[in-house]
Amino acid sequence: MLIECKITSKKNTEFIDITRTITKKIEKTNIKSGTCCIFIPHTTAAVTVNENADPAVKEDMLMELNKLIPFEDGYKHLEGNSAAHIKASIMGFNETLILDNGKLVLGTWQGIYFAEFDGPRERKIYVKLMEG
């Protein structure tokens, strides 16, 4: 089963907790056990799993990514978003999670984050549930 979600970012770069969005979509299905693949069909955005209890973690992640990959650094790509492409490539466009008893298996402090690197924009997130 393929599920499409839409999200609107508000900033140029930000991490958006999408755990609840994904969880609600999964709850509407009858799939109780299997694999959940979250796919981002964009080249300037990513998805990651990290701590969601302390908002400072996502701020620290953005701060370090911006140090490593500054917005302007003599890039050859003319659209002005080379840093966004590089950050998205490093972070990755997919995550695979376990689904058990109709719920995602996540650690106590884990959440799913959409990483926006070229916003604000409306974005798509695909969730593929594979029963088994």
XYZ file of C-alpha atoms in Angstrom:
132
model
C 0.000 0.000 0.000
C 1.349 3.420 -0.996
C 0.309 6.473 1.015
C 1.014 10.062 -0.016
C 1.368 12.819 2.574
C 1.819 16.524 1.960
C 3.734 18.901 4.153
C 4.400 22.627 3.914
C 7.674 23.906 5.276
C 7.845 27.414 6.703
C 11.587 28.107 6.647
C 14.509 27.749 4.256
C 16.017 25.022 6.419
C 14.203 23.167 9.173
C 13.508 19.762 10.652
C 9.794 18.991 10.916
C 8.617 16.173 13.184
C 6.354 14.038 10.969
C 5.981 11.110 13.383
C 2.324 11.865 14.165
C 1.465 12.436 10.485
C 2.925 9.064 9.486
C 1.397 7.279 12.495
C -2.104 8.596 11.727
C -1.852 7.430 8.107
C -0.762 3.951 9.225
C -3.622 3.730 11.759
C -6.136 4.160 8.910
C -4.917 0.931 7.283
C -5.526 -2.659 8.311
C -1.837 -3.513 8.171
C -0.636 -4.740 11.553
C 2.807 -6.160 10.828
C 5.455 -5.493 8.224
C 7.799 -2.827 6.970
C 7.276 0.893 6.509
C 9.433 2.692 3.963
C 9.325 6.490 4.024
C 10.475 8.042 0.741
C 11.125 11.712 -0.066
C 10.765 12.427 -3.840
C 12.781 15.647 -3.731
C 16.467 16.430 -4.260
C 16.636 19.227 -1.690
C 14.875 17.496 1.214
C 15.514 14.403 3.301
C 14.142 12.176 6.051
C 15.833 10.987 9.226
C 15.092 9.361 12.571
C 16.453 11.117 15.635
C 15.580 12.339 19.123
C 12.270 14.171 19.368
C 12.134 14.847 23.120
C 14.509 17.826 23.114
C 14.026 20.432 20.345
C 17.653 21.508 20.787
C 18.768 18.330 18.986
C 17.254 19.399 15.662
C 18.690 22.898 16.126
C 22.138 21.396 16.756
C 21.823 19.192 13.684
C 20.969 22.170 11.469
C 23.744 24.258 13.003
C 26.375 21.598 12.264
C 25.071 20.903 8.750
C 25.216 24.637 8.008
C 28.816 24.780 9.253
C 29.830 21.799 7.114
C 27.873 22.912 4.054
C 27.463 26.704 3.962
C 24.745 28.286 1.825
C 27.329 30.000 -0.386
C 30.678 28.388 -1.090
C 31.479 28.998 -4.753
C 29.166 26.256 -6.012
C 28.845 25.772 -9.775
C 25.098 24.952 -9.781
C 23.408 28.194 -10.887
C 20.053 27.849 -9.117
C 21.510 28.915 -5.773
C 20.506 25.785 -3.888
C 23.622 23.616 -4.170
C 23.979 23.441 -0.396
C 20.438 22.040 -0.200
C 21.255 19.294 -2.711
C 24.413 18.338 -0.812
C 22.667 18.260 2.586
C 19.823 16.158 1.192
C 22.283 13.688 -0.326
C 24.159 13.333 2.948
C 20.990 12.902 5.043
C 19.231 10.525 2.650
C 15.852 10.306 0.972
C 14.433 7.233 2.724
C 14.034 5.444 6.050
C 12.847 1.896 6.644
C 11.022 1.131 9.887
C 9.373 -1.916 11.435
C 5.598 -2.076 11.850
C 4.349 -4.311 14.689
C 0.827 -4.561 16.113
C -0.193 -1.686 13.850
C 2.420 0.682 15.279
C 5.849 1.858 14.203
C 8.688 0.421 16.260
C 10.641 3.449 17.466
C 12.902 3.941 20.459
C 11.677 5.923 23.461
C 13.222 9.165 22.247
C 12.988 8.586 18.492
C 10.885 10.524 16.038
C 10.727 10.833 12.259
C 11.894 14.132 10.812
C 11.378 15.683 7.406
C 14.477 17.747 6.647
C 13.808 20.827 4.531
C 16.855 22.424 2.935
C 15.286 24.637 0.222
C 12.049 25.990 1.608
C 9.573 27.187 2.237
C 7.711 24.810 -0.070
C 4.913 22.289 -0.275
C 6.460 18.814 -0.292
C 5.373 15.216 -0.738
C 6.215 12.250 1.437
C 5.482 8.712 0.301
C 4.913 5.921 2.798
C 5.035 2.359 1.477
C 3.631 -0.291 3.808
C 4.629 -3.876 3.084
C 2.740 -6.493 5.030
C 4.549 -9.514 6.391
